[in-house]
Coordinates of C-alpha atoms and ligand atoms in Angstrom, one line a residue:
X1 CA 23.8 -56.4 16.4
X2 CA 21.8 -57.2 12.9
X3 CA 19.9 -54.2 12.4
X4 CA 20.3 -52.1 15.3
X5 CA 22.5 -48.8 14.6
X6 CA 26.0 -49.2 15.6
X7 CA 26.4 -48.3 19.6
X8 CA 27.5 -45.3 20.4
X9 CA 30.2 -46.2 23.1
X10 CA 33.4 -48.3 22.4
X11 CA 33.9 -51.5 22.6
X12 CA 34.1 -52.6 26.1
X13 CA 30.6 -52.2 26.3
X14 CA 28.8 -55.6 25.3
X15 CA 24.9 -54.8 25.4
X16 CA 23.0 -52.1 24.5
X17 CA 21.3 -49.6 26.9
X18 CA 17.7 -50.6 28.3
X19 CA 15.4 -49.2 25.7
X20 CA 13.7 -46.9 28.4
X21 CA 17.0 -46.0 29.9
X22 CA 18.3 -45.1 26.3
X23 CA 15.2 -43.0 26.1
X24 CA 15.7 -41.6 29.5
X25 CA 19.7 -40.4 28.6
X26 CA 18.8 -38.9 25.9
X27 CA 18.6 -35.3 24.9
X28 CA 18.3 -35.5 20.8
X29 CA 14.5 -34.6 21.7
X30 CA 15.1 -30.9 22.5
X31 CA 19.0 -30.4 22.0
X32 CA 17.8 -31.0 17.7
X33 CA 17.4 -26.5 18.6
X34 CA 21.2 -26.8 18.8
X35 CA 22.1 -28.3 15.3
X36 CA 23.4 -24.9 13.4
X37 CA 25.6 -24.4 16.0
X38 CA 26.5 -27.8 16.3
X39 CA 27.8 -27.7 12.8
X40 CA 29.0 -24.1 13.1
X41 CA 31.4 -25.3 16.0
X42 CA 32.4 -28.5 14.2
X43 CA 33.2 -27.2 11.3
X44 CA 34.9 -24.0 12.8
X45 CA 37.2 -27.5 14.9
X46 CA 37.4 -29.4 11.3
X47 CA 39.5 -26.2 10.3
X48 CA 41.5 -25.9 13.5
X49 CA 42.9 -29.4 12.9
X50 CA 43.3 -29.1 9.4
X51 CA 45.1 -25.8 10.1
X52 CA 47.1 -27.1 12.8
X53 CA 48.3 -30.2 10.9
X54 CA 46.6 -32.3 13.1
X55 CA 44.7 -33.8 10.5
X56 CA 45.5 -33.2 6.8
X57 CA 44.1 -30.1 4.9
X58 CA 42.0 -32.4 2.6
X59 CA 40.5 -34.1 5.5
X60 CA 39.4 -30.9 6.9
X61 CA 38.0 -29.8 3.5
X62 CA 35.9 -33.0 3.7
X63 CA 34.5 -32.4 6.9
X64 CA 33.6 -29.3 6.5
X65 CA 32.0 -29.9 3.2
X66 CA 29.7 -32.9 5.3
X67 CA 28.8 -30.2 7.6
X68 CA 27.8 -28.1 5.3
X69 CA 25.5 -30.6 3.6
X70 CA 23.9 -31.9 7.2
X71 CA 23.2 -28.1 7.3
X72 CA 21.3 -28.3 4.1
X73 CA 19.8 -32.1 4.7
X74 CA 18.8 -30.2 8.1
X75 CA 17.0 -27.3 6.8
X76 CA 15.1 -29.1 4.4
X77 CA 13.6 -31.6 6.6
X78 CA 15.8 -34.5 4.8
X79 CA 17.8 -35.1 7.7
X80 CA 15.5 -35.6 11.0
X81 CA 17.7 -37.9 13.5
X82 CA 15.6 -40.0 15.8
X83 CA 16.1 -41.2 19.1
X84 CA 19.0 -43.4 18.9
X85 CA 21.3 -40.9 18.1
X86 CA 21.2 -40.1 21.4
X87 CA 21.8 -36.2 21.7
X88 CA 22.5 -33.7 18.5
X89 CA 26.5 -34.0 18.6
X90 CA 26.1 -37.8 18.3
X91 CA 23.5 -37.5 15.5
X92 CA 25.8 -35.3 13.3
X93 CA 29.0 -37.4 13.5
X94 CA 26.9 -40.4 12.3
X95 CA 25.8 -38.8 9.6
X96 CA 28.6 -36.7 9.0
X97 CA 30.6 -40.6 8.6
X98 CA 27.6 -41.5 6.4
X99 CA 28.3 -38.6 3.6
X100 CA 32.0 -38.4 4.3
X101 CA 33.2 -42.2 5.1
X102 CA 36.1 -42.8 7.3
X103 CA 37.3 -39.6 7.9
X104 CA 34.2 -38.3 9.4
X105 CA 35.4 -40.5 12.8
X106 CA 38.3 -38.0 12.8
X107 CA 36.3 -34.7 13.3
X108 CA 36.1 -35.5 17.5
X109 CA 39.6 -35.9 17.8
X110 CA 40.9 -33.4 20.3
X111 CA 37.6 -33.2 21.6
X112 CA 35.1 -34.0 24.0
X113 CA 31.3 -33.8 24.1
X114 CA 31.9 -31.9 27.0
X115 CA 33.5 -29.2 25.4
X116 CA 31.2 -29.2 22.0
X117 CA 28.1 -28.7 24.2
X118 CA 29.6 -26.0 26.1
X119 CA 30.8 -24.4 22.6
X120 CA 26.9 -24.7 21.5
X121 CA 24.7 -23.1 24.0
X122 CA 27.3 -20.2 24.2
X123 CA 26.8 -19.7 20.3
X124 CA 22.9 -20.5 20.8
X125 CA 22.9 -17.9 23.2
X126 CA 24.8 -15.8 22.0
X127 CA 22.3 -15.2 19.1
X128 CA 19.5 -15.3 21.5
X129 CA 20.4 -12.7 23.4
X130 CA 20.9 -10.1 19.9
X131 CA 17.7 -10.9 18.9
X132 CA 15.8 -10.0 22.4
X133 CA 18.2 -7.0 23.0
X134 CA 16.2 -6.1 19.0
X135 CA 13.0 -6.9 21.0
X136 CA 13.4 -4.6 23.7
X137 CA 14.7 -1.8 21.6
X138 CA 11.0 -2.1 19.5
X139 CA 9.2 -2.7 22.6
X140 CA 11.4 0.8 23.7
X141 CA 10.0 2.3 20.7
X142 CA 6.4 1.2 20.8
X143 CA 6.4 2.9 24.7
X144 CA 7.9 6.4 23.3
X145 CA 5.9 6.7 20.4
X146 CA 2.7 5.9 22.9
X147 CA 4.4 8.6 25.7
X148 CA 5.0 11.2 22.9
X149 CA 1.5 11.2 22.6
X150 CA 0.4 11.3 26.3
X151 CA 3.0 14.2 27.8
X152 CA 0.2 16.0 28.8
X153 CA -2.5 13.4 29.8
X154 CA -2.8 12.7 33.5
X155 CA -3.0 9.6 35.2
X156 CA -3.7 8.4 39.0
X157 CA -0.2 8.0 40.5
X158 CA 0.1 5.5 42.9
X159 CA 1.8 4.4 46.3
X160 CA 0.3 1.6 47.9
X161 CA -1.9 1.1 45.3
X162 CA -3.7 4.4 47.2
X163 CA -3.9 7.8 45.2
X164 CA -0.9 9.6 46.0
X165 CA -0.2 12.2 43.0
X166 CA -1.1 12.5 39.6
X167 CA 1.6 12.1 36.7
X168 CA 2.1 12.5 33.1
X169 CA 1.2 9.3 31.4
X170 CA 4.0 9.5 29.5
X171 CA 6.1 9.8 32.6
X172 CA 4.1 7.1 33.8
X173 CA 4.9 4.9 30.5
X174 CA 8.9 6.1 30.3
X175 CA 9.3 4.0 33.6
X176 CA 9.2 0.9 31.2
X177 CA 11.0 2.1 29.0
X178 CA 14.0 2.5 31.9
X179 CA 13.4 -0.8 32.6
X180 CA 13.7 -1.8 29.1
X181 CA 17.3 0.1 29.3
X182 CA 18.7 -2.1 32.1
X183 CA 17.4 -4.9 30.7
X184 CA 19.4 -4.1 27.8
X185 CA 22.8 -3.2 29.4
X186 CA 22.6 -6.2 31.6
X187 CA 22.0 -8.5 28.4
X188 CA 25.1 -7.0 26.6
X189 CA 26.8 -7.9 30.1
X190 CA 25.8 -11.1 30.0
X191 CA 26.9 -11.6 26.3
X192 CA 30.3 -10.7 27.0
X193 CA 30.5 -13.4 29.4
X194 CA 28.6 -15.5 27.5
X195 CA 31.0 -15.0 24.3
X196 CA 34.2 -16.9 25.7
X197 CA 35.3 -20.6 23.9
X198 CA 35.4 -23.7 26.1
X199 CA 36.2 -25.5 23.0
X200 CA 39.6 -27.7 23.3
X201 CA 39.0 -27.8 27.2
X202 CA 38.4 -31.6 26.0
X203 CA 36.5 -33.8 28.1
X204 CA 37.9 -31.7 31.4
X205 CA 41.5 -31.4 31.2
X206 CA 42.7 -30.4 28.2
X207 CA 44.2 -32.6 25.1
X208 CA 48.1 -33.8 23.9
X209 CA 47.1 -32.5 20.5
X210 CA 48.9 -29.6 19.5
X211 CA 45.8 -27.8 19.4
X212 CA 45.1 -24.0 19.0
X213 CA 42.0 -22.7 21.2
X214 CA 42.3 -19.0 19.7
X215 CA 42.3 -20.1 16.5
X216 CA 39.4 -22.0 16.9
X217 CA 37.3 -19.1 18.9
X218 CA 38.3 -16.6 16.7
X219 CA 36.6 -18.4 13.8
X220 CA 33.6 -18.9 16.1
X221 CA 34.2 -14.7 16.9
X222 CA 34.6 -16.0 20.5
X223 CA 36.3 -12.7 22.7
X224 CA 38.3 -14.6 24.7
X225 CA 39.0 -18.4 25.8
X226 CA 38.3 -19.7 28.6
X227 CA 41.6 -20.5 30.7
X228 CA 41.2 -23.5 32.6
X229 CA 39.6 -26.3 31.1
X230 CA 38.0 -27.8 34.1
X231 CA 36.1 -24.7 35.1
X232 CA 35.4 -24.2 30.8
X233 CA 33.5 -27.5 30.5
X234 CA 31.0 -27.1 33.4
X235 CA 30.4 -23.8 34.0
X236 CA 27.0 -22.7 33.3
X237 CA 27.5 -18.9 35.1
X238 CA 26.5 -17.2 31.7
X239 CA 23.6 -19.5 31.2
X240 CA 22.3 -18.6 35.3
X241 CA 22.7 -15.1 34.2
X242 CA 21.2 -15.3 31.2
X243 CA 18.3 -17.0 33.0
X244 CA 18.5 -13.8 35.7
X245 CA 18.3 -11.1 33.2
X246 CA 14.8 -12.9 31.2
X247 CA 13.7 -13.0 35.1
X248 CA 14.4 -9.4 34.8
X249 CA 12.7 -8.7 32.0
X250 CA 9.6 -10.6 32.5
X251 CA 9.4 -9.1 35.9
X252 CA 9.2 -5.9 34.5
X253 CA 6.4 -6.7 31.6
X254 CA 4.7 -8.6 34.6
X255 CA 4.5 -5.3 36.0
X256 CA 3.0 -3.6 33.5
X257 CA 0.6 -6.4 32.4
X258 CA -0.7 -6.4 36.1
X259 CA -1.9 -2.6 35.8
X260 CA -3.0 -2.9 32.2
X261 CA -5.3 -5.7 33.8
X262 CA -6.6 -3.2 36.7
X263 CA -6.6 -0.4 34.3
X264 CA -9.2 -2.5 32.2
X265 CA -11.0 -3.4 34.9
X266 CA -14.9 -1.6 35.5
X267 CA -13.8 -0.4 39.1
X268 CA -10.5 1.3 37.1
X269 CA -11.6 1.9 33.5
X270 CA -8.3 3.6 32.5
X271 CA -7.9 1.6 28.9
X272 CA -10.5 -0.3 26.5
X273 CA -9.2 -3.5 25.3
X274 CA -9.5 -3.4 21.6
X275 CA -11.0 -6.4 20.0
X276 CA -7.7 -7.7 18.5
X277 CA -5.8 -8.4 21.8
X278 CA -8.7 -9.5 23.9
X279 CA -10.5 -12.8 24.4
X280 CA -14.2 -13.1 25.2
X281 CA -15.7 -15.7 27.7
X282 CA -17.4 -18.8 26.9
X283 CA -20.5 -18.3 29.5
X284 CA -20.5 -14.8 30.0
X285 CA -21.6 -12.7 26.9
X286 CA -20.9 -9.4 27.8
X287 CA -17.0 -10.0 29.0
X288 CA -13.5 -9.0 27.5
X289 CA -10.7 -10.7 29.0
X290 CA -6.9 -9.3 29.8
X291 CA -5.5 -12.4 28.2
X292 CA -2.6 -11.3 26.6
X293 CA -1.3 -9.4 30.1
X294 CA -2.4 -12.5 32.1
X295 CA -0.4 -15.0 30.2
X296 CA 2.4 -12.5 30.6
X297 CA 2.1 -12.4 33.9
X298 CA 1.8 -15.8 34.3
X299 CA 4.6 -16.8 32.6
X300 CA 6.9 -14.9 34.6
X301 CA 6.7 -17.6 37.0
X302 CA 7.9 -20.0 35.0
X303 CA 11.1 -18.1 33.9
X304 CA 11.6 -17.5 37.4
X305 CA 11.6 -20.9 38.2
X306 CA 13.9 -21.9 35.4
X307 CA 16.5 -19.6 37.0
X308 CA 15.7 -21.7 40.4
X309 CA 16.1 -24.7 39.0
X310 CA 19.5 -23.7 37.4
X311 CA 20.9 -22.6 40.4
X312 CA 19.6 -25.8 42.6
X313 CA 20.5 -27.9 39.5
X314 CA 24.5 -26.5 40.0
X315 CA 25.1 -26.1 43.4
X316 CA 26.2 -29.5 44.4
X317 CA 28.2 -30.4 41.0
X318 CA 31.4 -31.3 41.7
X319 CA 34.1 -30.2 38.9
X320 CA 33.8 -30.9 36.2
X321 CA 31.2 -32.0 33.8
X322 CA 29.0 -34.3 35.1
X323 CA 25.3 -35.3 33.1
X324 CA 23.2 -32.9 35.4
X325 CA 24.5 -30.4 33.2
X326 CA 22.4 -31.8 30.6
X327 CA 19.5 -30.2 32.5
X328 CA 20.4 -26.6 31.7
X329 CA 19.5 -27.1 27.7
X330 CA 15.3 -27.4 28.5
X331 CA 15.4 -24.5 31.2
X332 CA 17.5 -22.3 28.7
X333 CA 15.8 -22.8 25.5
X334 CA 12.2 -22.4 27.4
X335 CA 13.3 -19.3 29.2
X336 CA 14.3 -17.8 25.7
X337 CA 10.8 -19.1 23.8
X338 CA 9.4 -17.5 26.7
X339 CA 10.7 -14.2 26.7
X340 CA 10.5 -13.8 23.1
X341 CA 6.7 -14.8 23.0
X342 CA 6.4 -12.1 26.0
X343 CA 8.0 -9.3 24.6
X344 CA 6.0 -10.1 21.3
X345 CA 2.9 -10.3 23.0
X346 CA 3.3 -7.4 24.7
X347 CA 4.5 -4.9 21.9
X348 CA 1.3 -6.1 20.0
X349 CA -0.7 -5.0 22.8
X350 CA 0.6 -1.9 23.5
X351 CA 0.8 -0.9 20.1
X352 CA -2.6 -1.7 18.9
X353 CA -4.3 -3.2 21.5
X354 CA -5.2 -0.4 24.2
X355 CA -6.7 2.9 23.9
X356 CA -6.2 4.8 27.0
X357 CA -9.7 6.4 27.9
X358 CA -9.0 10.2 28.2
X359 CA -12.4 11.4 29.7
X360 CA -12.5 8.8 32.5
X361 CA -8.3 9.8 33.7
X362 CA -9.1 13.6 33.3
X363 CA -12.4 12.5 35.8
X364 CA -10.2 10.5 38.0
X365 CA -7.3 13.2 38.8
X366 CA -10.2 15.8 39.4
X367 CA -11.8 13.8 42.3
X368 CA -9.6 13.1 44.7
X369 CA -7.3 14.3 47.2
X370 CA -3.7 13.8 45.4
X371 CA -3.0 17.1 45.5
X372 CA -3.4 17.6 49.1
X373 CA 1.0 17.4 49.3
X374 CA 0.4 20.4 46.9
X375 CA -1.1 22.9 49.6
X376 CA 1.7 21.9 52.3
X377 CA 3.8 23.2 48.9
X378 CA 2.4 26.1 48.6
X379 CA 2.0 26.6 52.7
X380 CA 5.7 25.8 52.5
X381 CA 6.9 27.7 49.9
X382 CA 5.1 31.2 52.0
X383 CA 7.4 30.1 54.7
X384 CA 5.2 28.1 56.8
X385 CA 7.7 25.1 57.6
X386 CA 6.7 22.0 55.8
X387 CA 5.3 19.5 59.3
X388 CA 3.3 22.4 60.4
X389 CA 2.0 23.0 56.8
X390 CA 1.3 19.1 56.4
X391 CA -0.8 18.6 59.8
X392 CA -3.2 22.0 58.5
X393 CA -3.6 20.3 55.1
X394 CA -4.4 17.0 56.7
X395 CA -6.5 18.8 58.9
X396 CA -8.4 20.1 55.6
X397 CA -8.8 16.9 54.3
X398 CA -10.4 15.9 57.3
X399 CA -12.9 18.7 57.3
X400 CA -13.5 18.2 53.5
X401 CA -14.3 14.5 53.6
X402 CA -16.8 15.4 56.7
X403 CA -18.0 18.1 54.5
X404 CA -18.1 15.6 50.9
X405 CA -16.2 18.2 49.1
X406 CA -12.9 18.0 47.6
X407 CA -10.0 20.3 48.7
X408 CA -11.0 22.6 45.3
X409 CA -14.2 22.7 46.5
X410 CA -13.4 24.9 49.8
X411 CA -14.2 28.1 50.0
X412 CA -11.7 31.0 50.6
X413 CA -13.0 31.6 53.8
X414 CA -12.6 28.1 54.7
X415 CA -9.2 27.9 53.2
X416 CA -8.2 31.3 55.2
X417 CA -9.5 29.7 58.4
X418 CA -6.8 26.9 57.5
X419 CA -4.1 29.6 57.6
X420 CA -4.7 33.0 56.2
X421 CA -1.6 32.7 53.9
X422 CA -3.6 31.4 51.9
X423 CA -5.0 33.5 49.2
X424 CA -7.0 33.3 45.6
X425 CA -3.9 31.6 43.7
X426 CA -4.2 28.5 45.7
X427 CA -7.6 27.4 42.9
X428 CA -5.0 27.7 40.2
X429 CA -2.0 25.9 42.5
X430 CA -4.0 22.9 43.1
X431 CA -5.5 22.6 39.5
X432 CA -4.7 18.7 38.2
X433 CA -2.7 19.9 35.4
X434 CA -1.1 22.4 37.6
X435 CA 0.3 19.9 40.4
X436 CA 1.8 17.8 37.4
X437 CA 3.6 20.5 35.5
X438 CA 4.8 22.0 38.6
X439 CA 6.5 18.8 39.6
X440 CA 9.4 20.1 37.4
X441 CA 12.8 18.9 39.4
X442 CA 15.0 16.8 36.9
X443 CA 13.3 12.8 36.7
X444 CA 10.1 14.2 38.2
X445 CA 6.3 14.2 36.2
X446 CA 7.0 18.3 35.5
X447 CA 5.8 18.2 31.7
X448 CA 8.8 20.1 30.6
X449 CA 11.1 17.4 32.4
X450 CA 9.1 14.7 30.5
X451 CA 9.7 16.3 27.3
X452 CA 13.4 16.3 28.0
X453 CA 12.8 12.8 29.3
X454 CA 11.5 11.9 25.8
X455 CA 14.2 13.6 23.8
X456 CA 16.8 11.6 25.9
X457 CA 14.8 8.4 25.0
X458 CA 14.8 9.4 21.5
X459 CA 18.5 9.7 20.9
X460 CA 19.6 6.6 23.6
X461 CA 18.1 4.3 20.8
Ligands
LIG501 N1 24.0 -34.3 25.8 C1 25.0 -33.9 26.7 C2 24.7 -32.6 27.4 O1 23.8 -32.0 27.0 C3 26.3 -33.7 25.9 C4 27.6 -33.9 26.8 C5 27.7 -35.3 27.2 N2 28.9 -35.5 27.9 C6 29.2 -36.6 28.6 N3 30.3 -36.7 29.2 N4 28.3 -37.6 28.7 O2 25.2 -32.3 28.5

């Protein structure tokens, strides 16, 4: 074969694969991302052998030693394995028989690719996931530092994207950071499932070495193996859940960045986009874009469609591994760069980016009828039962928009004629900052159950 690096298969095959179906197998091109762990799972094998006299202890010594030097060769940019390597596993044997000799073609004994891959993305992931779980728990931080400051700052509430009752914007802001919970829990879920060893499942169905899986996975600080091989090499559950919980979380900062962008919007005017986290327009002079909230939301879909794919990709797999599987590296390693940009992005812009115009949100909860359920209340709480007390109050608000006044705006007269309950308190009972502090039942916008709210926050992270 002259020149051409030595084929990867053995030696019944006689020609080497069609250039463009060589470049069309391989995965070297994105699975390079899972080199450390690559050589953190070989080496962690290396010692299993050497401990289980399957190879000698030397022998293990000097494959682990090899590793150890890819690892540096890797991290300084010496080592950069091209396309004919074929995918990362195949790359570091090669060279790991280049620094080592002989005994570096005894490292993949007892083992399949099938297994090694499997071993990878759980380690890759398992990393992953710690460092967004970080991410959520400063994006957590970022929303209670912003909500401590905003207990008593009223904000449109919303159903049906119609007025409906005004709320603390802390309260309004702590909803993320609930989100941001969950999204934490299920991660840790997922990382216990995520942190069981396929390695030694072998190719599918095990090996006739005298092999020792725990070992193995306890070096790796694997929980548990996995205990039947077939099922160990090709399933991909953690990675679909994985993919499920980013959905999660993406669907959440979606959410966010959608309001953000009405809030920053003329018609809304809730927040000012602050120079740093806003784009301007290349036509139209006088405009500040949403950027960093549409990207977000944008990007959502993607992540979203990873998770789709993943589940498509599986669902007609017969057991065990078969090279569709090969698929789940791109959709995995996306999704994560994804989230990780997201979550960035959005910390930034909460943190620094927005300042939450005070004067326009006091105006806004002044002039409208959100605190209409707040005279059925009141009607309610004199004993008038709560139907009847809702028809007379809609009944006002019918009057009052024929009139252009507000409900605050009636007269006592006027109110009397509603139902002469009513008296003088009913100014004070419908007050904007009255109907929010008054909503005091445990969870609701009642600025005494915020406050609790916050100190709960506070000590859950
Ligand atoms: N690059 C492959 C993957 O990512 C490694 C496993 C290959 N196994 C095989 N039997 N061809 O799935």
């Amino acid at each position: 074969m002259g020149n051409q690096p030595p084929s990867t298969w053995s030696d019944r095959f006689e020609s080497p694969l069609h250039p463009a179906i060589a470049r069309f197998n391989a995965s070297i091109g994105f699975d390079i991302e899972l080199i450390e762990y690559d050589l953190t799972g070989s080496m962690a094998h290396a010692k299993m052998l050497g401990h289980q006299g399957i190879i000698s202890a030397s022998e293990a010594e000097q494959l682990v030693t090899g590793l150890e030097q890819i690892r540096q060769e890797y991290r300084t940019g010496y080592f950069q394995p091209g396309i004919d390597a074929e995918d990362v596993h195949f790359a570091v044997e090669r060279r790991l028989t280049e620094i080592v000799g002989d005994v570096g073609k005894k490292l993949h004994t007892a083992r399949s690719r099938n297994d090694q891959v499997g071993t990878d993305t759980r380690l890759y992931l398992r990393s992953q996931i710690q460092d967004i779980s970080q991410q959520l728990q400063q994006w957590q931080q970022v929303l209670l530092d912003i909500a401590s400051h905003h207990v008593e700052t009223l904000i449109p509430g919303y159903t049906h994207l119609q007025r409906a009752q005004p709320v603390s914007l802390a309260h309004h802001l702590m909803a993320y950071f609930q989100m941001a919970q969950r999204d934490k829990q299920r991660l840790q879920e997922v990382y216990a499932r995520t942190n069981i060893s396929p390695l030694g499942c072998g190719a599918l169905a095990g090996t006739t070495f005298r092999i020792d899986r725990h070992y193995s996975a306890e070096l790796l600080g694997f929980q548990d193996v996995y205990a039947n091989s077939l099922d160990g090499v090709s399933d991909r559950d953690f990675a679909i859940e994985f993919l499920c919980s980013a959905s999660l979380i993406l669907m959440h900062l979606s959410r966010l960045s959608e309001e953000v962008i009405l809030w920053a919007s003329e018609e809304f005017g809730f927040v000012k986009l602050k120079d740093s986290c806003a784009t301007g327009s290349s036509i139209m002079p006088q405009k500040k874009n949403p950027d960093v909230p549409e990207l977000v939301r944008g990007k959502t879909g993607r992540v979203f469609g990873h998770l789709q794919g993943m589940l498509v990709m599986m669902k007609g797999l017969p057991l065990a591994y078969n090279k569709d599987l090969q698929e789940d590296k791109e959709a995995l390693f996306d999704a994560v760069k994804t989230v990780k940009a997201c979550l960035e992005a959005m910390t930034i812009l909460l943190q620094e980016g927005l300042e939450f115009n005070q004067p326009r949100l006091a105006a806004a909860v002044a002039s409208d009828f959100s605190n209409a359920t707040d005279v059925a209340d009141y009607l309610a709480a004199k004993g008038v039962p709560f139907r009847e007390a809702y028809n007379l109050v809609g009944k006002a608000v019918k009057t009052s928009i024929a009139a252009n006044k507000l409900l605050k705006d009636l007269t006592i007269q006027e109110w009397q004629e509603i139902h002469p309950a009513i008296s003088d308190d009913i100014y004070q009972a419908i007050a904007p900052q009255q109907v929010v502090s008054a909503r005091n039942s445990f969870g609701g916008t009642g600025f005494e159950q915020v406050r609790l709210a916050l100190e709960n926050a506070r000590s859950q992270i």
